[in-house]
Amino acid sequence: MHNAPPGRRRPTPAAGVPLIDGIDKVTGRARYTADLEHRGALVGRILRSPVGHGEILRLDVTRARRLEGVVAVVTGEDCRHTYGVLPVAMNEYPLARGKVRYRGEPVAAVAAIDAETAARALALIELEVRELPAHYDTASARAPGAVLLHEDRPGNIERAVHHVFGDPAAGFATADLVREACIDCAEVNHAQIEPHAALAEYDPQTARLTMQSVSQVTFYLHLMLARCLQMEESRIRVIKPFVGGGFGARVEALNFEIVTAMLARAAEGRVLMELTREETFITHRARPQTSVRIKLGLTRDGRLTACECEVVQRGGAYAGYGIITILYAGALLHGLYDIPAVKYDGYRVYTNLPPCGAMRGHGSVDTRHAFEVLLDRMARELGLDPFAVRRRNLLVAPTRTLNELAVNSYGLADCLDRVEEASGWRGRRGHLPRGKGLGMACSHYVSGAAKPIHWTGEPHAVVNLKLDWDGSVTALTGAADIGQGSSTMVAIAVAETLGVPIERIRVVAGDSATTPKDNGAYSSRITFMVGNAAIDAARRLKKLLIAAAAHKLGEDPENLDCLGGLFGSTRATQTTLSFADAAKAALVNEGTLTVKGTFTCPPEAQGGKHKGGAVGSTMGFSYGAQVVEVSVDEATGRIVVERVWIALDCGFAINPLAVRGQIEGSVWMGMGQALMEETRYLDGMPAHASLLEYHVPTSVDSPPIEAYIVESIDPNGPFGAKETSEGALAGFAPALIAAVADALDVDLDQLPATPDRVMDALVARRRRQRLQHQPAGDAK
Amino acid sequence: MTAPLPPFRVLRPQAIEAAVAAGAAPGGARYLAGGTDLLVNLRRGLLAPAVLIDLGGIAEFADIRCTDQRTRIGSGVTLARLATDPAVGARHPALRAAAVAVAAPGHRNLATIGGNLCADTRCIYYNQSEWWRRANGICLKSGGEICHVAPEGKRCHAAFSGDLAPALIALDAVAEIAGPGGRRRIACADLYAEDGRAHLQLGGADLITAIELPAEPVRSGYLKERVRQAFDFPLAGVAVALATETGRLSMLRVAITGTNSRPFLVENTAALLGRAVDEELLGQLDKLVQKQVRPMRTTLTPAGYRRIVAAALARRLLASLGASAAASVA
Amino acid sequence: MLDDGRSTRGKRILRVRLNGLWREDAVADNQLLVDYLRESVGLTGTKTGCDGGECGACTVLLDDQAIPACLTLAVRCEGRSIETIEGLAAGGRLNRLQRAFHEHLGTQCGFCTPGMIMAAEALLRRQPAPSDQQIREALAGNLCRCTGYVKILESVRAAAADA
């Protein structure tokens, strides 16, 4: 374990460093998948199911195949192998076989010489479907007699989870106040600005496939390509070009990626598949519509005594990440506060809608929202300050939660102090004019799943460093930089460990032909795991360099160090050796040096022994507290977010500039979900499938966000660092709802808090107040 | 690129007469102004004209002329220019406010006043891709048999969603039309009919050439409710123009967009004249608006909200314009 | 006379000043400016993020004005000046907005960045010292999913101060 922070020694500027690939982005040189050279490539297009649930009676592609300019047509007949996430729950075909289960499900695909021809070919495919009853909501899917989407899942339940830790009944018995709330959170989507795209090339001479795609998880994509195309893994190469955001949209192999590869193989050539924005929305895999029933017990002075929570997620038509999402939703009730007893019942339900998946804050966001909203209401009822209630229930690190999650560092108390002070909470709360309000909430998230999806016994992360005769250090990592700055983080970790300026480091990332396998950009694992592996590799390389430099300088290696790119004695300073010369010395008799660093989570960090106990386990939780200030227009119901103060305990900020960027972005994404983002289906048709109907907030909808970094120095994190990209998200919506309650005394039970819902709540409040003021005899 | 536009030829006439002649030629032609509405609809396969007549080459369309009697705005004047022209802003605040409220800055650099007046009506069942509309069953407006918004009815309920029309209607503007039969003038309020499929009272070759507004001073304003504060069509948009004499309303025109298939002038406001703007008056306007708007399920936001918010905006505008009128009297 | 310049194969010769240099290309009447730039010229810095006019990723300058290239026919640009992100770094040196977006992390995934910078460039040309509200309004048609616009605002502010 690399547990000591490097004494805050920073060859890199304290404010942080710009992204090492930033110049490519601001000049337009950065090539995203659709920008890759594709002259002569065929155009791929997908035919999608018009119905929500049905048996495919006939699929005739003869006429499409005959059309001049069409080179390949593929259908479900061309792939008899399922794909998915968990090895036990892969129940999806890249192209539907036998049945279609949601409107928009891929059924067939063509590769043609141009877009016009591809469109004409799709129109020539004949599809006949016998419609089955479709279930577009969880109640209908769970009702007795509902048609099953998957024969092996009775009641259309993909997974039911029942976990009890501690003694909830005893906990509620000791409470002074027990309250319950039913909170409904709409389905939302990642809406990364880059639409999905893939470029696949199949060489029939060598029987090799090269895949370039928007993936966050090139390794998992590689696995699924091999599985679905029945190719040897070694014949496949997966490359990640620049990726225009992910947020979880691309943390599993996606149907269009496999379909593009199928087309390339069938066409024996190169196929570029660009999905429309509508298709990108239909591909979905985002946060499900979630109904939460939550019950909390509090003592008069704000001590939590018990929590009971039931979660129902509308999962869509296939498994995807579903089992993991429903487990996360319960597991992360733990780890933020000290709660003596927790009961959790979760139901992941199959419905005839596009499959849900992982999205920033995976699994935790909607349950955290419900928890914090209810806690705020109960604090008001008891006349307690919301900050005081949180402080009453803090954990003390190191500790293990009831469900065996390790909490090794815990900066929540500092986060609370920072935002309470910065927002002027004490002087302002309760003194704002009518229509204005302040609210607060807390949240947390994992720094990488301690147990990966595909458990192979390998380390959790591997980084290679190559040192060559020119004195350059190349870091090779499979970690997918999707804009979060992970390649820059690797460069900093290596540079700081070696003691050289960051300019000496090059990072090559995300190419299965050259970089070591990496599980990818999900569950906020990269900084913690890949960062530790990078430090490990740099330490090994440094050891070799110091030995060579010591030999050259005639010094004892024990007394040598590298600072600012110069090797010199830690005792005397008269003789130094440049990094380039040390490198040359190290290569004598060895040639080009390649060293490897690894990181492995120890078994004791991998969660409890109960079923599903691995989900939620991590080496380190990030912690956040935030305050949101709103104005609410009573005449129109419109909420304006005036300002946000957020403090996040990220352990240690390896690149403070990027850390702030991640905190701001995640808070803002929470705002979108809280205020206006929502996917909506009309009889299963995605009515939101454009950036006009799916409301991503614009610059004029977005408030100033003041981000504060709290550094608790995690004992296991790289330089003490933990995750920073997800933990702040879940706190926004409950802080907003609390602020609206503070402003107008209305309780909102639904997300997003759109103007119409606010108006409904205001009308309900007025009705309630009228009834309260009527003399009892008048009430009829 | 994912899908090409349907094939068409582009003509670029330099004079109004040539444009109208091209518009009247058989074979199906459409006028192309800024293109921010038409090209989106072409991309979605909502229409496929054989010819687009690009109006960008007609020089006089880009003029704004102000005289003591009137303001004359060429139909090709962009919304960006309307939003920044000092004379327009000073004389017709509602028009300026409406122009600023449209879409986003990039669109406003392309979009024109004429194009905004002639924008197609919108509906959640209509403004979708071809795949979507086919999968869902082609709607009345797309040439099908059924309106998904009101399946039992016979008409299309798509909502007019332009922002400029209510401002121009409230400001009593007149549109100059060039058509195969020559030139004519129509009050902006009379350009529209309550039919989502045929909301424009213009022939296919008719072309709005200019808009004229009376220059006499009236107070005016425009307010728009939408989910996002940019890049969004109105759930309801309300324009109010009024004049007062000794603190009492002497003229009041209220026009609304986003709730019906046409932008319309609220009727029966005459009863409010001669009175001071007070709570009772505001309440009466609120009732008039709620009674006359007809929002349907054409947006994802519930229709009931659009009704309430239209009234709330009308009320708010009347209150603020009435108050500033009172202040200037005092 | 109306369809002057049309060749026989349904294309016509388009003459535009692209990033400062005049050039001529054959384009079809139904070709969008964004596809002309990306597919015909190979300037892939201009991005496509939506199905038409909904995200701003394709923002370019047409005679100094920021416009969505996905809602503009290429043939309508005849004789006019078009600037894309590739034209901003004169002589290979970053312009002030590019430098500021890089140094202040106004870019994360980078996909909205070219359009965002072009919209900001149009703003600074007509308003060299914009207020925060003016910056927000000028960029309201450019969606970003990474930054919450916080560092984008900082970047534009810094670039304006760098005049």
mmCIF file of C-alpha atoms in Angstrom, chain A residues 18-19 22-23 25-28 30-32 34-35 38 189-195 243-245 247 274 276-278 359-360 482-483 657-658 660-662 664-665 668-669 677 689-692 694 696-700 702-705, chain C residues 30 38-39 42 44-51 54-55 57 85-86 89 92 94 97-99 101-105 107-114 117 133 135-151 153-154:
data_model
loop_
_atom_site.group_PDB
_atom_site.id
_atom_site.type_symbol
_atom_site.label_atom_id
_atom_site.label_comp_id
_atom_site.label_asym_id
_atom_site.label_seq_id
_atom_site.Cartn_x
_atom_site.Cartn_y
_atom_site.Cartn_z
ATOM 1 C CA PRO A 18 -4.333 21.995 -17.547
ATOM 2 C CA LEU A 19 -5.266 18.753 -19.267
ATOM 3 C CA GLY A 22 -6.383 20.196 -23.693
ATOM 4 C CA ILE A 23 -4.676 21.894 -26.619
ATOM 5 C CA LYS A 25 -9.496 20.032 -27.745
ATOM 6 C CA VAL A 26 -9.361 23.819 -27.989
ATOM 7 C CA THR A 27 -7.875 23.726 -31.490
ATOM 8 C CA GLY A 28 -10.336 21.235 -32.940
ATOM 9 C CA ALA A 30 -8.869 16.204 -31.233
ATOM 10 C CA ARG A 31 -10.437 13.411 -33.235
ATOM 11 C CA TYR A 32 -13.561 11.830 -31.830
ATOM 12 C CA ALA A 34 -16.970 10.351 -36.069
ATOM 13 C CA ASP A 35 -13.951 12.522 -36.935
ATOM 14 C CA HIS A 38 -13.232 7.295 -42.873
ATOM 15 C CA ASN A 189 -30.249 10.325 -19.258
ATOM 16 C CA HIS A 190 -26.527 11.053 -19.480
ATOM 17 C CA ALA A 191 -26.996 13.271 -22.541
ATOM 18 C CA GLN A 192 -23.277 13.460 -23.182
ATOM 19 C CA ILE A 193 -22.868 15.900 -26.035
ATOM 20 C CA GLU A 194 -21.153 13.447 -28.372
ATOM 21 C CA PRO A 195 -23.691 11.126 -29.999
ATOM 22 C CA VAL A 243 -14.541 10.548 -26.217
ATOM 23 C CA GLY A 244 -17.077 13.327 -25.833
ATOM 24 C CA GLY A 245 -18.284 12.546 -22.345
ATOM 25 C CA PHE A 247 -21.243 9.810 -17.356
ATOM 26 C CA GLU A 274 -23.005 7.246 -36.385
ATOM 27 C CA THR A 276 -28.560 10.111 -34.375
ATOM 28 C CA ARG A 277 -29.284 11.940 -31.152
ATOM 29 C CA GLU A 278 -32.615 10.142 -31.061
ATOM 30 C CA MET A 359 -25.201 6.880 -14.549
ATOM 31 C CA ARG A 360 -23.016 9.194 -12.491
ATOM 32 C CA ILE A 482 -13.398 10.631 -21.404
ATOM 33 C CA GLY A 483 -12.812 14.229 -20.451
ATOM 34 C CA LEU A 657 -7.998 22.346 -11.272
ATOM 35 C CA ALA A 658 -9.547 19.116 -12.523
ATOM 36 C CA ARG A 660 -12.898 21.599 -9.077
ATOM 37 C CA GLY A 661 -14.063 20.937 -12.610
ATOM 38 C CA GLN A 662 -15.414 17.548 -11.598
ATOM 39 C CA GLU A 664 -18.780 21.718 -10.368
ATOM 40 C CA GLY A 665 -19.874 19.409 -13.161
ATOM 41 C CA TRP A 668 -24.595 20.917 -11.953
ATOM 42 C CA MET A 669 -25.674 17.540 -13.298
ATOM 43 C CA GLU A 677 -34.313 16.589 -16.842
ATOM 44 C CA ALA A 689 -35.304 11.844 -27.558
ATOM 45 C CA SER A 690 -33.860 15.187 -28.594
ATOM 46 C CA LEU A 691 -31.857 17.884 -26.861
ATOM 47 C CA LEU A 692 -34.914 20.101 -27.231
ATOM 48 C CA TYR A 694 -34.689 16.524 -22.927
ATOM 49 C CA VAL A 696 -30.099 19.937 -20.379
ATOM 50 C CA PRO A 697 -29.692 23.244 -18.510
ATOM 51 C CA THR A 698 -28.149 26.079 -20.510
ATOM 52 C CA SER A 699 -25.670 28.678 -19.332
ATOM 53 C CA VAL A 700 -28.510 31.026 -18.385
ATOM 54 C CA SER A 702 -26.928 27.628 -14.335
ATOM 55 C CA PRO A 703 -25.846 29.246 -11.089
ATOM 56 C CA PRO A 704 -22.429 30.177 -9.788
ATOM 57 C CA ILE A 705 -21.035 27.140 -7.966
ATOM 58 C CA ASN C 30 -29.266 20.042 -50.098
ATOM 59 C CA ARG C 38 -16.728 18.012 -42.053
ATOM 60 C CA GLU C 39 -17.160 15.689 -45.017
ATOM 61 C CA GLY C 42 -12.319 17.633 -43.732
ATOM 62 C CA THR C 44 -13.810 17.939 -38.262
ATOM 63 C CA GLY C 45 -13.316 20.457 -35.468
ATOM 64 C CA THR C 46 -16.919 21.508 -36.072
ATOM 65 C CA LYS C 47 -19.031 18.852 -34.334
ATOM 66 C CA THR C 48 -22.463 17.336 -34.795
ATOM 67 C CA GLY C 49 -24.150 16.732 -31.451
ATOM 68 C CA CYS C 50 -27.841 16.595 -32.272
ATOM 69 C CA ASP C 51 -30.370 16.060 -35.044
ATOM 70 C CA GLU C 54 -30.451 21.694 -30.494
ATOM 71 C CA CYS C 55 -26.931 21.738 -29.060
ATOM 72 C CA ALA C 57 -21.676 22.024 -31.120
ATOM 73 C CA ILE C 85 -12.181 26.478 -34.824
ATOM 74 C CA GLU C 86 -9.318 25.457 -37.110
ATOM 75 C CA ALA C 89 -4.981 29.589 -34.128
ATOM 76 C CA GLY C 92 -0.335 27.738 -35.116
ATOM 77 C CA LEU C 94 -3.540 29.601 -29.784
ATOM 78 C CA LEU C 97 -9.945 32.131 -26.025
ATOM 79 C CA GLN C 98 -8.243 28.861 -26.898
ATOM 80 C CA ARG C 99 -5.477 29.596 -24.416
ATOM 81 C CA PHE C 101 -10.168 27.519 -22.263
ATOM 82 C CA HIS C 102 -7.070 25.344 -21.998
ATOM 83 C CA GLU C 103 -5.562 26.990 -18.936
ATOM 84 C CA HIS C 104 -8.823 27.478 -17.007
ATOM 85 C CA LEU C 105 -10.285 24.069 -17.859
ATOM 86 C CA THR C 107 -12.895 22.245 -21.734
ATOM 87 C CA GLN C 108 -13.319 18.773 -20.241
ATOM 88 C CA CYS C 109 -14.439 16.195 -22.780
ATOM 89 C CA GLY C 110 -13.933 18.854 -25.433
ATOM 90 C CA PHE C 111 -16.846 17.974 -27.670
ATOM 91 C CA CYS C 112 -18.768 21.224 -27.190
ATOM 92 C CA THR C 113 -15.547 23.226 -27.032
ATOM 93 C CA PRO C 114 -15.076 24.277 -30.676
ATOM 94 C CA ILE C 117 -15.206 28.964 -28.395
ATOM 95 C CA GLN C 133 -24.716 37.925 -17.815
ATOM 96 C CA ILE C 135 -21.381 35.872 -21.494
ATOM 97 C CA ARG C 136 -24.100 33.548 -20.226
ATOM 98 C CA GLU C 137 -26.574 34.878 -22.773
ATOM 99 C CA ALA C 138 -24.129 34.663 -25.671
ATOM 100 C CA LEU C 139 -23.389 31.004 -24.850
ATOM 101 C CA ALA C 140 -26.991 30.008 -24.119
ATOM 102 C CA GLY C 141 -27.186 28.083 -27.383
ATOM 103 C CA ASN C 142 -24.146 25.935 -26.656
ATOM 104 C CA LEU C 143 -24.833 22.995 -24.383
ATOM 105 C CA CYS C 144 -22.009 21.659 -22.257
ATOM 106 C CA ARG C 145 -22.504 18.544 -20.176
ATOM 107 C CA CYS C 146 -19.202 18.515 -18.268
ATOM 108 C CA THR C 147 -18.418 21.869 -16.702
ATOM 109 C CA GLY C 148 -21.684 23.313 -15.405
ATOM 110 C CA TYR C 149 -20.414 26.341 -17.387
ATOM 111 C CA VAL C 150 -18.472 27.566 -14.340
ATOM 112 C CA LYS C 151 -15.021 27.293 -15.882
ATOM 113 C CA LEU C 153 -17.369 31.564 -17.833
ATOM 114 C CA GLU C 154 -13.992 31.891 -16.128
#
